[in-house]
Short mmCIF file of C-alpha atoms in Angstrom, two decimals:
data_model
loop_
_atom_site.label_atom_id
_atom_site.label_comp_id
_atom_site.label_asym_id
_atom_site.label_seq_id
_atom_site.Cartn_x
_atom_site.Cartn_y
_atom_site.Cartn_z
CA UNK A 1185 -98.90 172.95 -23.93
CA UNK A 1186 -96.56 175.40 -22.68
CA UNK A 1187 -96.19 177.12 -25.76
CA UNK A 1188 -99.68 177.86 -26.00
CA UNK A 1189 -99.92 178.79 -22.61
CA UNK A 1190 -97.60 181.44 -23.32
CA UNK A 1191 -99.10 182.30 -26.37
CA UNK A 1192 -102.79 182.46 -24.46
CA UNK A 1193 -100.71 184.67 -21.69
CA UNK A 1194 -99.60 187.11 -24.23
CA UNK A 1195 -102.99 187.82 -25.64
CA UNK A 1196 -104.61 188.03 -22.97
CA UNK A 1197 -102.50 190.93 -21.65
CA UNK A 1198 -102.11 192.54 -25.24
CA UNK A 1199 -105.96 192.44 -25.56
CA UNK A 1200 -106.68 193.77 -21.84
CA UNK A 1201 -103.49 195.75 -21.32
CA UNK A 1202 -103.03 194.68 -18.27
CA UNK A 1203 -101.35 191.44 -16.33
CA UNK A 1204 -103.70 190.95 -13.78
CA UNK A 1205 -106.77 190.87 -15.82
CA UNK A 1206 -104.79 188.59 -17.70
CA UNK A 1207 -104.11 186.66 -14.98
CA UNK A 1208 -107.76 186.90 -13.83
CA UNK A 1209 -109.33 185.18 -17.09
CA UNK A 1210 -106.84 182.45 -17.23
CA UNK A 1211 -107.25 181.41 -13.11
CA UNK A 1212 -103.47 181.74 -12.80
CA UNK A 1213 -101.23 184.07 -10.49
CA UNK A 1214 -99.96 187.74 -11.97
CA UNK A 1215 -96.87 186.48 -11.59
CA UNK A 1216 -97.02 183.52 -13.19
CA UNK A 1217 -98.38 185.09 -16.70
CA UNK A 1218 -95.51 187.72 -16.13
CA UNK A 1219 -93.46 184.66 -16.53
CA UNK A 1220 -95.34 183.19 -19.70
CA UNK A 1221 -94.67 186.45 -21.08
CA UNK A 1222 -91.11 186.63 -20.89
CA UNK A 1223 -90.34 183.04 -21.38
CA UNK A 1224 -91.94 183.74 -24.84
CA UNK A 1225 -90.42 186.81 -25.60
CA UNK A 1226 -86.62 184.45 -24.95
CA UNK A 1227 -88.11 182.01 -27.06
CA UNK A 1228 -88.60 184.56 -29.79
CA UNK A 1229 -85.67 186.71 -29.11
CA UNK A 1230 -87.52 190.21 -29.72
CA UNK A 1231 -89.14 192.44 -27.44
CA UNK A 1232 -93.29 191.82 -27.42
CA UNK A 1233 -94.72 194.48 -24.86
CA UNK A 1234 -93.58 197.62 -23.53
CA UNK A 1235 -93.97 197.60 -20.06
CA UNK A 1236 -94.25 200.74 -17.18
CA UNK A 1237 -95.23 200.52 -14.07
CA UNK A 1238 -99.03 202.39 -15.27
CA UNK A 1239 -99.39 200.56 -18.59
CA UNK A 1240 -98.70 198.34 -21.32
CA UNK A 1241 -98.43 198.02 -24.61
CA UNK A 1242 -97.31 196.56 -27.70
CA UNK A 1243 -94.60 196.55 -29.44
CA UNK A 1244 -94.63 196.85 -33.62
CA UNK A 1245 -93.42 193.16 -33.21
CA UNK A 1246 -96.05 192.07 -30.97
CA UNK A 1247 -98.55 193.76 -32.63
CA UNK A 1248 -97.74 191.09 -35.58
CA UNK A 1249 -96.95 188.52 -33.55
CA UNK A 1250 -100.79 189.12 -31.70
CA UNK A 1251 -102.46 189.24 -35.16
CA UNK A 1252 -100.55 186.17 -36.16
CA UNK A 1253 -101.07 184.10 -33.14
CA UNK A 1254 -104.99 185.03 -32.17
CA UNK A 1255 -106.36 182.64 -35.29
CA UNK A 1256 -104.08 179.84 -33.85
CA UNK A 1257 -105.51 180.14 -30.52
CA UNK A 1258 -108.70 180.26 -31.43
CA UNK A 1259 -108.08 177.19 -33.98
CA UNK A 1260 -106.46 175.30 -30.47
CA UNK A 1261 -110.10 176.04 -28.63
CA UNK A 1262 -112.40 175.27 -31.59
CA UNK A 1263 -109.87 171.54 -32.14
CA UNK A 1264 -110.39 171.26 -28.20
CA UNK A 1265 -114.09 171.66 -27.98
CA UNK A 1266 -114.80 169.58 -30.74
CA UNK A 1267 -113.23 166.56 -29.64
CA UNK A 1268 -114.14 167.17 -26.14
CA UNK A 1269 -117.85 168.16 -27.11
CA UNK A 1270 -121.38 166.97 -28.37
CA UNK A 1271 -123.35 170.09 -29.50
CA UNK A 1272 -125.61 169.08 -26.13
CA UNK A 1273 -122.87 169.39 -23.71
CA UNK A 1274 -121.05 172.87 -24.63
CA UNK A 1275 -118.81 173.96 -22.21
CA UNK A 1276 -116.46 177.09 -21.39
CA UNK A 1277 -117.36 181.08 -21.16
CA UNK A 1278 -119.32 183.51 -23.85
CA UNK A 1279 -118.17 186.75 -23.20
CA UNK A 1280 -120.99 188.99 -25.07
CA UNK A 1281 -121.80 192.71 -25.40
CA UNK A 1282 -124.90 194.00 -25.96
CA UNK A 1283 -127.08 197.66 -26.26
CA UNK A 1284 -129.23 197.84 -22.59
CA UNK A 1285 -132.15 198.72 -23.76
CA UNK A 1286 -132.85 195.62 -26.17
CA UNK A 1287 -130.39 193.73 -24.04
CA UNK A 1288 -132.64 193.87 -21.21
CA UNK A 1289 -135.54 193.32 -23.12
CA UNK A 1290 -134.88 191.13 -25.86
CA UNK A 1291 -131.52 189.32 -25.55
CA UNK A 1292 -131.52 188.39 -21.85
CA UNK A 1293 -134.52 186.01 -22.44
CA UNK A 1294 -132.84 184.47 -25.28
CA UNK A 1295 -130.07 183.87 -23.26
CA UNK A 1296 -132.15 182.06 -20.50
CA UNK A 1297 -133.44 179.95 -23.10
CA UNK A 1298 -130.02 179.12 -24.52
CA UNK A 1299 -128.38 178.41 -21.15
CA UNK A 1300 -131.41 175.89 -20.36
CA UNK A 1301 -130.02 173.99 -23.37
CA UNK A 1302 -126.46 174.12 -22.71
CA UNK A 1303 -126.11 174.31 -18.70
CA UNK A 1304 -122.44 174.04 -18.87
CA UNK A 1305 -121.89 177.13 -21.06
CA UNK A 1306 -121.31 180.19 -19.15
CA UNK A 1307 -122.81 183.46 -20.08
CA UNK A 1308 -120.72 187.13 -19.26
CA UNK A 1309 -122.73 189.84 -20.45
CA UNK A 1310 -121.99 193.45 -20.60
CA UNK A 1311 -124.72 196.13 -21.00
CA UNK A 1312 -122.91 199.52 -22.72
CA UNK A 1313 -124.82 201.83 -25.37
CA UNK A 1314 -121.38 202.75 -26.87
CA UNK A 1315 -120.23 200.78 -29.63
CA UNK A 1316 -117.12 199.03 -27.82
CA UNK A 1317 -113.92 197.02 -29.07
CA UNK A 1318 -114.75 193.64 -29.13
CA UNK A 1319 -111.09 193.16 -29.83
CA UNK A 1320 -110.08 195.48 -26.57
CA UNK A 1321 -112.32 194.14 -24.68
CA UNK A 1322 -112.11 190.68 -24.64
CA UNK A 1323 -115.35 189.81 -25.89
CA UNK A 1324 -116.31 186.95 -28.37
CA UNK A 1325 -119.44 188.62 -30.11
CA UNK A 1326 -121.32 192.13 -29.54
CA UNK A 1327 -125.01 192.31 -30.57
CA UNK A 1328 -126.24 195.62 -32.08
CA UNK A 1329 -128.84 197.34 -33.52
CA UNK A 1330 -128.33 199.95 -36.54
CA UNK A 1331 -126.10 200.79 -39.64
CA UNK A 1332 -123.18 198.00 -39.36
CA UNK A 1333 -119.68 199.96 -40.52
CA UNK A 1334 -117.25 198.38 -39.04
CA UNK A 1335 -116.08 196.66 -42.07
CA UNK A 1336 -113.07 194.96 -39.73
CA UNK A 1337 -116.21 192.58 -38.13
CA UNK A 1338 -117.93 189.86 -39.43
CA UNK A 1339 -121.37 190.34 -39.24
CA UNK A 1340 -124.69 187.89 -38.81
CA UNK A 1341 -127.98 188.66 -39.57
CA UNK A 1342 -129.94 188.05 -36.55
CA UNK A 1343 -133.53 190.14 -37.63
CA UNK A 1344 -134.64 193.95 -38.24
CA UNK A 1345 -136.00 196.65 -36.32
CA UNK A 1346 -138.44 198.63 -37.29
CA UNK A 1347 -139.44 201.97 -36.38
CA UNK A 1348 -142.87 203.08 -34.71
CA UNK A 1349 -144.23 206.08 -34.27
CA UNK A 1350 -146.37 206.35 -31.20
CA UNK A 1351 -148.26 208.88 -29.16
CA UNK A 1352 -150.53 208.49 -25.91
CA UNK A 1353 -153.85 208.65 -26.19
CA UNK A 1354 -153.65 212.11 -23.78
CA UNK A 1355 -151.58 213.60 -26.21
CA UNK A 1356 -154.29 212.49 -29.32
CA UNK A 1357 -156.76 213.81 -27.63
CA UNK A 1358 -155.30 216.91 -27.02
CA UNK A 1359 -153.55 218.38 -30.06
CA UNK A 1360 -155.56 215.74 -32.55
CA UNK A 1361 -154.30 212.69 -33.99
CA UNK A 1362 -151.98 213.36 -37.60
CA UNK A 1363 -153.63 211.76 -40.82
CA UNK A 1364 -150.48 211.81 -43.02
CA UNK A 1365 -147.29 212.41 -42.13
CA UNK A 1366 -146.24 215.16 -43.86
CA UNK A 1367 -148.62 216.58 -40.93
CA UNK A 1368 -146.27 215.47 -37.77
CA UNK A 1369 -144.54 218.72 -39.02
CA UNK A 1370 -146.99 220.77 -37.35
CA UNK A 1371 -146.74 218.34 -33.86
CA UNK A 1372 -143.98 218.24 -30.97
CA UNK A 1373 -141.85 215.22 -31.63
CA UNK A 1374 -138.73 214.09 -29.57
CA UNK A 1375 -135.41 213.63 -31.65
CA UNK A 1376 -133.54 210.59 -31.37
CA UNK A 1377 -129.49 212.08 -31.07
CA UNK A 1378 -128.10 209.28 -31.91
CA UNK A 1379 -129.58 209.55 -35.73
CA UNK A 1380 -127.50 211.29 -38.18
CA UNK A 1381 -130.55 213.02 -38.66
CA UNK A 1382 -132.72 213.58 -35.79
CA UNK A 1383 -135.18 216.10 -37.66
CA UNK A 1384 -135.96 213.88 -40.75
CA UNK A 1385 -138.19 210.76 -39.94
CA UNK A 1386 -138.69 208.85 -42.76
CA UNK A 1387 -141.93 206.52 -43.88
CA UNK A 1388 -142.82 203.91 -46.55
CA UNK A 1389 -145.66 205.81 -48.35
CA UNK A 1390 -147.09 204.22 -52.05
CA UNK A 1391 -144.01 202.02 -52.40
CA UNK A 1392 -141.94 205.29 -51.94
CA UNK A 1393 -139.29 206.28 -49.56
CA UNK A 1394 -141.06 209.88 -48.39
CA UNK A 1395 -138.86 212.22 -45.82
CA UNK A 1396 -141.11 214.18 -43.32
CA UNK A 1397 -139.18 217.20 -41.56
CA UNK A 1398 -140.17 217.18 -37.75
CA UNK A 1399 -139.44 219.41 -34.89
CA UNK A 1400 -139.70 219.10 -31.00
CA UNK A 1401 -138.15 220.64 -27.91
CA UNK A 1402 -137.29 217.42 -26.46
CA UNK A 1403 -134.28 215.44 -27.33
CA UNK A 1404 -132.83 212.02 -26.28
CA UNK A 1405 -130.23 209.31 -27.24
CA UNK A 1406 -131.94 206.66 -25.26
CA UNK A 1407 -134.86 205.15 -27.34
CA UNK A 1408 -136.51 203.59 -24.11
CA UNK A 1409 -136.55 207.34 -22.56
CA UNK A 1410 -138.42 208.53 -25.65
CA UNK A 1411 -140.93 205.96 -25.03
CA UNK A 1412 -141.80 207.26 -21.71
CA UNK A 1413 -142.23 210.33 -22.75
CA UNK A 1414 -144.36 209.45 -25.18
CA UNK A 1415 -146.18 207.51 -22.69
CA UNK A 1416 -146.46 210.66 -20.28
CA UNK A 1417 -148.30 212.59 -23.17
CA UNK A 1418 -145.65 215.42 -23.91
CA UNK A 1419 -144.82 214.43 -27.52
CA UNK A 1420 -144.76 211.58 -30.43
CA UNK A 1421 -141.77 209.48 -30.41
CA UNK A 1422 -140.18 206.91 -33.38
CA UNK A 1423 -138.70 204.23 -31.28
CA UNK A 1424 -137.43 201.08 -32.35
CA UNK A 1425 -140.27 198.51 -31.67
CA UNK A 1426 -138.68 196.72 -29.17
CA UNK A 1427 -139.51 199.61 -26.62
CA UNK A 1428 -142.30 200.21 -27.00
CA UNK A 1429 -144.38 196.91 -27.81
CA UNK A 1430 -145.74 196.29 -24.28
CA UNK A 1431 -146.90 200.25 -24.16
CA UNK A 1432 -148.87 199.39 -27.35
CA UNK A 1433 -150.34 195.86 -26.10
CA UNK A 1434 -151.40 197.82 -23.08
CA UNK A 1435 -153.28 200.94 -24.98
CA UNK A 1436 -150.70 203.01 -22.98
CA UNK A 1437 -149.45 203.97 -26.59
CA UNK A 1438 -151.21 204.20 -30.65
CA UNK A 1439 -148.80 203.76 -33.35
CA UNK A 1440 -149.38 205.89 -35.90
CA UNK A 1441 -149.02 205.26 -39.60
CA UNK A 1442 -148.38 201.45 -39.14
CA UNK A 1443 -149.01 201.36 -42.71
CA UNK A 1444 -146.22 203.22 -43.53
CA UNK A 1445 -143.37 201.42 -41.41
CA UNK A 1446 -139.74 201.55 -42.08
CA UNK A 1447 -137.00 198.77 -40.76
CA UNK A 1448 -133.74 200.78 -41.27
CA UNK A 1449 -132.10 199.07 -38.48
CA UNK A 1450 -130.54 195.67 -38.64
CA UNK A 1451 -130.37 193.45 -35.60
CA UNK A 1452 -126.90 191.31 -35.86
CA UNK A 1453 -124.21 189.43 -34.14
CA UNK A 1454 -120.57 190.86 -34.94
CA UNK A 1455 -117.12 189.23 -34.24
CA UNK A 1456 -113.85 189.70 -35.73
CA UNK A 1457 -112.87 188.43 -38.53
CA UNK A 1458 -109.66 187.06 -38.43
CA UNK A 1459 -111.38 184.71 -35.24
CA UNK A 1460 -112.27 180.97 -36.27
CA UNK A 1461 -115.24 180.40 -33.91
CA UNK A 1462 -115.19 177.91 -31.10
CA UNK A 1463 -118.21 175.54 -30.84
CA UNK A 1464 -120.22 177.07 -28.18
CA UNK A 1465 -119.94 180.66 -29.78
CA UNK A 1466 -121.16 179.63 -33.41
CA UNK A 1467 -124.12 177.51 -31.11
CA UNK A 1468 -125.23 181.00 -29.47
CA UNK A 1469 -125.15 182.98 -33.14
CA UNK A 1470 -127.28 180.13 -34.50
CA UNK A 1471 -129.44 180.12 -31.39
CA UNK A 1472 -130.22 183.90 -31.62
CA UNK A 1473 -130.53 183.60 -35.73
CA UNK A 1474 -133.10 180.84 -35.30
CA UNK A 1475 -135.13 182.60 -32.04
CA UNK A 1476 -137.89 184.18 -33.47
CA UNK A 1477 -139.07 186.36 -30.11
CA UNK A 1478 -136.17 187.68 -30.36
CA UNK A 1479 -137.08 190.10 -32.92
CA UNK A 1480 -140.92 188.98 -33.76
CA UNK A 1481 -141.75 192.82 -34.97
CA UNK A 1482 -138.59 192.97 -37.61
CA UNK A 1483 -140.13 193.32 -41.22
#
């Protein structure tokens, strides 16, 4: 056991760069995984971290030695929760990361609903609409919406997303409501920054992909401030549907051109792939693959 300890004590400070986070996530003292650390480093005779008193880091040979020994671990907690386990009585800590905005909305009561099934599983989410390290940061899985191109992740089809474009009825009855839309060329629209690109919306129209160029003074990278713009009456938005179903169910918002949806965005769970999943992780995949309000407007 001591040999994995110090293994588990390595990682843990390679992945988080730091001893007392480290120290933190296994419930031992600073010192103690200091010790872990260089008890395995003896062990191996070769150098694993370099250490100052602001940072540290790895080492070429603990950068192989990390790659090498991360698979093991995570074979040691899968062969642990197994035996220890029934599927109704998972146990230990998900550490997840997840967009806010659908997070919020979407995952978080998903989440509820799995933790009512497994009440000894604990749940450590982290809200961040940049695309972090899963590997950096600790985490076991990140859920995310959009092109996946991280080709150093596994990834798992959880749904799609599709886009809907929406306007108030102020704003319809002000500048008129588009009948094609080639036509939203001629109407102020708010650009999404975080598309490649923001003036191009694209539609399903006859069976054909058809590329509308649009225009607006108003641009955001949050998709759930678009949709209160929208909502206001200053422009037409395209927001994924998650933000803006309850504006629609409430007549605060009319999509437009519902018959000429697109779903470019995927909705999936990513982890790395070098990472044998423990028990409780490949339960919560399965759970959110299988939940079907979790993305019940994905074509």
């Amino acid at each position: 056991m001591d040999k994995i300890d110090r293994m588990r004590a390595f990682a843990l400070v390679a992945n988080n760069a730091s001893f007392t986070v480290a120290a933190q996530r296994m419930g031992r003292s600073a010192r103690l995984v200091s010790k872990y650390v260089a008890d395995l480093e003896n062990a191996l005779g070769v150098q694993l971290l370099n250490r100052t008193t602001r940072s540290v880091s790895l080492t070429d040979a603990g950068a192989t030695y990390l790659a090498l020994c991360a698979p093991l671990l995570d074979g040691f907690d899968e062969l642990e929760d197994r035996v220890r386990n029934e599927q109704a009585s998972l146990r230990g800590v998900i550490h997840i990361s997840a967009p806010t905005g659908f997070g919020v909305l979407r995952l978080v009561p998903s989440l509820a609903r799995f933790a009512e099934k497994h009440p000894n599983v604990e749940l450590d989410l982290k809200f961040s609409d940049r695309r972090v390290s899963i590997v950096e940061e600790g985490l076991d899985l990140a859920v995310r919406i959009g092109p996946m191109r991280d080709s150093s992740l596994k990834v798992r089809q959880l749904g799609r997303m599709p886009l809907v474009v929406c306007a108030s009825p102020a704003y319809l009855i002000r500048h008129g409501q588009p009948d094609h839309p080639k036509a939203l060329a001629t109407h102020e629209c708010i650009l999404d920054g975080n598309m490649t690109e923001p003036t191009v919306w694209r539609f399903s129209v006859n069976g054909q992909d058809e590329a509308v160029q649009v225009n607006g003074r108003f641009r955001m990278n949050a998709p759930a401030g678009s949709a209160r713009l929208a909502i206001s009456g200053a422009a037409i938005a395209r927001c994924p549907a998650y933000t803006v179903a309850d504006a629609l169910r409430s007549g605060e918002l009319v999509e437009l051109f519902a018959e000429n949806r697109v779903s470019p965005y995927v909705v999936a769970a990513l982890f790395p792939q070098n990472r044998r999943l423990t028990t409780r992780v490949r339960a919560l995949i399965d759970h959110l693959a299988n939940d079907s309000a979790l993305c019940p407007d994905g074509a």
